[in-house]
Amino acid sequence: MTESYQPHDIEVKWQRKWEESQLYRSQVDWSKPKHYALTMLPYPSGDLHIGHWFAMTPSDARARWMRMKGYNVLFPMGFDAFGLPAEQAAISRNIHPWKWTYANIERMREQLRSMGAMFDWEREAISCTPEYYKWSEWFFKKFYENGVAYRGSALVNWSETLQTVLANEQVIDGKDERTGQPVVHKMMEQWFFAITKYADELLNFEPLDWPESIKIMQTNWIGRSEGARATFHTEVGGYPIEIYTTRPDTLWGATFMVLAPEHDLVQTITTDKQRAAVESYVEQTALETEIERMVEDREKTGVFTGAYAINPVNEERIPIWIADYVMITYGTGAIMAVPAHDQRDFEFARAQDLPVRVVIQPAEADEPLHGDTMKEAYVGPGAMVNSDAMDGSDSAWAKGRKNPAINRVIDWLEETGKGEEAVNYRLRDWLISRQRYWGSPIPMMFDDGKVIPVADEDLPVELPEDVDFAPTGRSPLTYHEPFFKVDEKLRRETDTLDTFMCSSWYQLRYLSPDCDTAPFDAEEAAYWLPVDVYTGGAEHAVMHLLYTRFFTKALRDIGIFDETAEAMRRHGRDPDCAFDEPMTVLRNQGQVLGGERQGDFVLCSGAQIGGKLLADRVEVVGWNDVPAGFDGVFGEIAHRTENVLHVDMAGITQFVEVQPDAEIIIPDIPGANNVNQLRHHLEIQRMSKSKGNVVNPDELVAEYGADAVRCYLMFNFDWQKGGPWNESNIKGPQGWLRDVWEIAAAGAPAGAGDPDAERDIERKLHQAIAVINRGLEEFSFNTAIAEQMKFKNSLKAALRQGGIGAETWREVMNQLVRLLAPFAPHVAEEIWARLGWEYSVHTQPWPQYDAEKAREDMVDLVIMINGKPRETIAVAVDIERERAQELALASGAAQRFLKGAAPKRAIFIPGRNGSDPKVNIVP
RNA sequence: GCCUCCGUAGCUCAGGGGUAGAGCGCUCCCUUGGUAAGGGCGAGGUCAUGAGUUCAAAUCUCAUCGGAGGCUCCA
């Protein structure tokens, strides 16, 4: 073993060997504890991104570590292969989605192999294959049969850009989550999953070890609130209007009602006199996008319907308005407005000159509140007033029944039949239909509006290949007669399933991807389920991660896991609670961001008009290379919007508007230049092709080797945080691997060694094992690698000093290579082989931490005066209080500060887990 | 506006009531038969700011400032 470290030769060699020897084949073995490690499957977009490496290789290292610790580990990989990009490729490049997707998968498989991960490819699952989506369809049918899937009419999010409806979770700030384009509300009949049935169970995170932030986001998303429902009736016609409120204690303060413009009753109750105004307002609202409707501090608008309602609590006659600040999608789409105690109602009342009546009077106010003089709604505690028999009830800060006033009012509402306690959720049912081609078909047929499920034996309903993909607002399948026309009467559903449905159960398909009699094999499931550790991005907090929890619970209730539970019992495993949650532990990796980029340094000349320079000449020059006497604007381009440059001129931003016919000189870019070629300063931000700061993992592997890339990603970031890319830092891990290689290549030392030095290296080894274990356990990969580097440095120093004998060297190397194996699997395997040990290092047991060996003999006793360290004395590790205090008081530092006087106190702090013992003397 | 997390060396990050740490980078020296490299020595920090608790605060508490993410007419 003499040649230098050449990663490429060894990496491909071992990847082949591992595959040939089926090293990572994982099979059920009830004699061993199982560990199902799962990392989110990629969408086959065409190229593996550095983000995939960042997500997957640390997870791989941890899975490998679990395996060496004696677990039977399943670490599968697959593709979430349905979705819009494939369809867009079909439209723009005339490639069939199937072909496009498959070519990408082929390519990505190869790229994934270059990671050297321990994926068991025999378990690969691809969601767009008929073998897979047969079961997506089958699950849909089961949901339908059990009332979990239903067809309903609702106001849904429609994306003009994507020409399809979207689930609420896929709309952020009124914009489609993928393209950032606005969505509008449309009334449509669609398929839904009844996720709201599980709202309460989904709020229970007790069985889960998940990041706090994800649990909070899901909790907020579900948005449970407690209150009451009450029914108002219109004065004319007696139509019931149900309202939901979290403040039933303010019912007596309702001075008007507001319906969402989309509310069913609007047409019915509007008086002829108001009809024109109401209809025009409804129309205007319908045209608004969600974004427009969500603008903050927007003036409240609305129109009176001409109708009145009777408040059931006091028989009062109050006007009914419509306004777009009331959402049809929340609660009942109608509210009682209590302007004195709700800020939105207050703003509306002031804008429309409606009365404000105080019904909660704060106790410690200087002057009682009065509706005419209030500047804002009062939402704090107080006593109920103007509320008939309820007057005097104590309304506290607490919500729901915990608030005495609310509690009393709810009891009264229920006794008198005027209302009832109610819980409301922000969460809506999951809209699952998509007007797209490239998704799993929905196995349903219609016969004159009657819904008929496709028979099980006819599954899967396969996607036809010869379709026209042009987006028309309807699924391309609507134009494919052989698909939708089953016979003269029967018509097939032509919408497809949201791809999030396919990824809600993929963890089950990995168990037995070839099973054609069931979605998964019960024997496999009995052993492997649930997923023990799940890793992936936090961006799926309220989409995939909420859906898959719901999916699992629904499957459990439908009885899909009954056979699995039976198998568990046969093998002596308790199935209780095993199917409540899909993934026990969840950890999110952060994001690898692009590196910083300097903006061009420019000289701009032209006419200064108003606050800006109208430039007719812009020249890119060297940094700070300003000719003497230059009187225009010069500096770094901090930002550019179209032709307006924000130039940072010695810390002050100058605005430069580049004229259309301006001369632009960029020496690096030959020929005529235009304003778009001027580069502005880039803060550290997401990598994207448009920003030109993407990092290609294939090139990195070619340059540094997969092991160095793996280790760099694990070492240079806090995995759960992510951070900016800085390629020069890859030298650290690279140098570490080369050093380990060279220590191994140098062979066993010839000298006899020194017992003290050998004891010391053994101690450091065991200290390192402890830190590495903790790092892997806690997903702190960076600390685990830093510790290995430290240990390598210690070993190198000891070897240089000739302190290590051949026997100790072999023992230490044996342990060191095993410690290296999960992080840098290829080089570890190569060194292991070259040192003559049996294939494979990856099937070796993980080094056992020995606290006795890690223990220090001598430590420094720190002598502190008033908490400030002043002196140290070498003492035995197990020094006792009295002896330590004695030594401390006798020390030079103590003598100097005490000057013979007796100390006020002398506090002994024993050394524990690695820290030195201390004595603090207070003179 | 509300919620969560975070401010430690030039950079990326550990630590966390009891001596301020790692890797990279940097300085200087050595090597010039590992060479678009190797070895050695070293410098660098009021632990965001201010107050409080304590014998002792980077660490705990509160406030302020700064950063990241999420929610937001939710009745």
PDB file of N, CA and C in Angstrom, chain A residues 164 236 291 375 390 399 519 544 574 581 628 664 693 718 889 903 914:
ATOM      1  N   THR A 164     -55.392  23.855 -13.484  1.00  0.00           N
ATOM      2  CA  THR A 164     -55.911  22.783 -12.645  1.00  0.00           C
ATOM      3  C   THR A 164     -56.304  23.368 -11.300  1.00  0.00           C
ATOM      4  N   VAL A 236     -87.667  38.577   7.266  1.00  0.00           N
ATOM      5  CA  VAL A 236     -88.638  38.219   6.234  1.00  0.00           C
ATOM      6  C   VAL A 236     -88.287  36.814   5.741  1.00  0.00           C
ATOM      7  N   ILE A 291     -54.793  36.968  -3.784  1.00  0.00           N
ATOM      8  CA  ILE A 291     -53.789  37.928  -3.321  1.00  0.00           C
ATOM      9  C   ILE A 291     -54.435  39.277  -3.082  1.00  0.00           C
ATOM     10  N   LYS A 375     -61.722  53.916  19.928  1.00  0.00           N
ATOM     11  CA  LYS A 375     -60.804  54.101  18.797  1.00  0.00           C
ATOM     12  C   LYS A 375     -60.485  52.757  18.135  1.00  0.00           C
ATOM     13  N   MET A 390     -77.234  37.652  31.560  1.00  0.00           N
ATOM     14  CA  MET A 390     -75.819  37.283  31.648  1.00  0.00           C
ATOM     15  C   MET A 390     -74.961  38.401  32.244  1.00  0.00           C
ATOM     16  N   LYS A 399     -59.809  31.020  26.562  1.00  0.00           N
ATOM     17  CA  LYS A 399     -60.667  30.709  25.425  1.00  0.00           C
ATOM     18  C   LYS A 399     -61.600  29.558  25.761  1.00  0.00           C
ATOM     19  N   PRO A 519     -51.242  -3.978  -1.817  1.00  0.00           N
ATOM     20  CA  PRO A 519     -50.327  -2.828  -1.912  1.00  0.00           C
ATOM     21  C   PRO A 519     -48.986  -3.096  -1.226  1.00  0.00           C
ATOM     22  N   HIS A 544     -47.062  17.046   2.370  1.00  0.00           N
ATOM     23  CA  HIS A 544     -46.764  15.627   2.472  1.00  0.00           C
ATOM     24  C   HIS A 544     -46.827  15.090   3.908  1.00  0.00           C
ATOM     25  N   ASP A 574     -46.159  -6.736  19.517  1.00  0.00           N
ATOM     26  CA  ASP A 574     -47.447  -6.139  19.860  1.00  0.00           C
ATOM     27  C   ASP A 574     -47.837  -5.092  18.822  1.00  0.00           C
ATOM     28  N   GLU A 581     -49.203   6.177  13.373  1.00  0.00           N
ATOM     29  CA  GLU A 581     -48.368   7.196  12.737  1.00  0.00           C
ATOM     30  C   GLU A 581     -47.406   6.512  11.771  1.00  0.00           C
ATOM     31  N   ALA A 628      -9.136  59.552 -11.902  1.00  0.00           N
ATOM     32  CA  ALA A 628      -9.144  60.812 -11.163  1.00  0.00           C
ATOM     33  C   ALA A 628     -10.080  61.790 -11.866  1.00  0.00           C
ATOM     34  N   ILE A 664     -22.913  50.514 -23.122  1.00  0.00           N
ATOM     35  CA  ILE A 664     -22.578  49.671 -21.973  1.00  0.00           C
ATOM     36  C   ILE A 664     -21.327  48.875 -22.310  1.00  0.00           C
ATOM     37  N   ASN A 693     -25.986  30.008  -9.804  1.00  0.00           N
ATOM     38  CA  ASN A 693     -25.123  29.622  -8.685  1.00  0.00           C
ATOM     39  C   ASN A 693     -25.341  28.177  -8.260  1.00  0.00           C
ATOM     40  N   ASP A 718     -24.258  22.804   9.652  1.00  0.00           N
ATOM     41  CA  ASP A 718     -25.131  22.215  10.653  1.00  0.00           C
ATOM     42  C   ASP A 718     -26.258  21.611   9.815  1.00  0.00           C
ATOM     43  N   LEU A 889      -6.240  26.412  48.839  1.00  0.00           N
ATOM     44  CA  LEU A 889      -5.918  27.456  49.809  1.00  0.00           C
ATOM     45  C   LEU A 889      -4.412  27.622  49.976  1.00  0.00           C
ATOM     46  N   PRO A 903     -10.637  32.775  53.980  1.00  0.00           N
ATOM     47  CA  PRO A 903     -11.583  33.068  52.902  1.00  0.00           C
ATOM     48  C   PRO A 903     -13.010  33.052  53.428  1.00  0.00           C
ATOM     49  N   GLY A 914     -15.492  15.127  31.608  1.00  0.00           N
ATOM     50  CA  GLY A 914     -14.436  15.784  30.846  1.00  0.00           C
ATOM     51  C   GLY A 914     -14.002  17.140  31.374  1.00  0.00           C
TER      52      GLY A 914
END
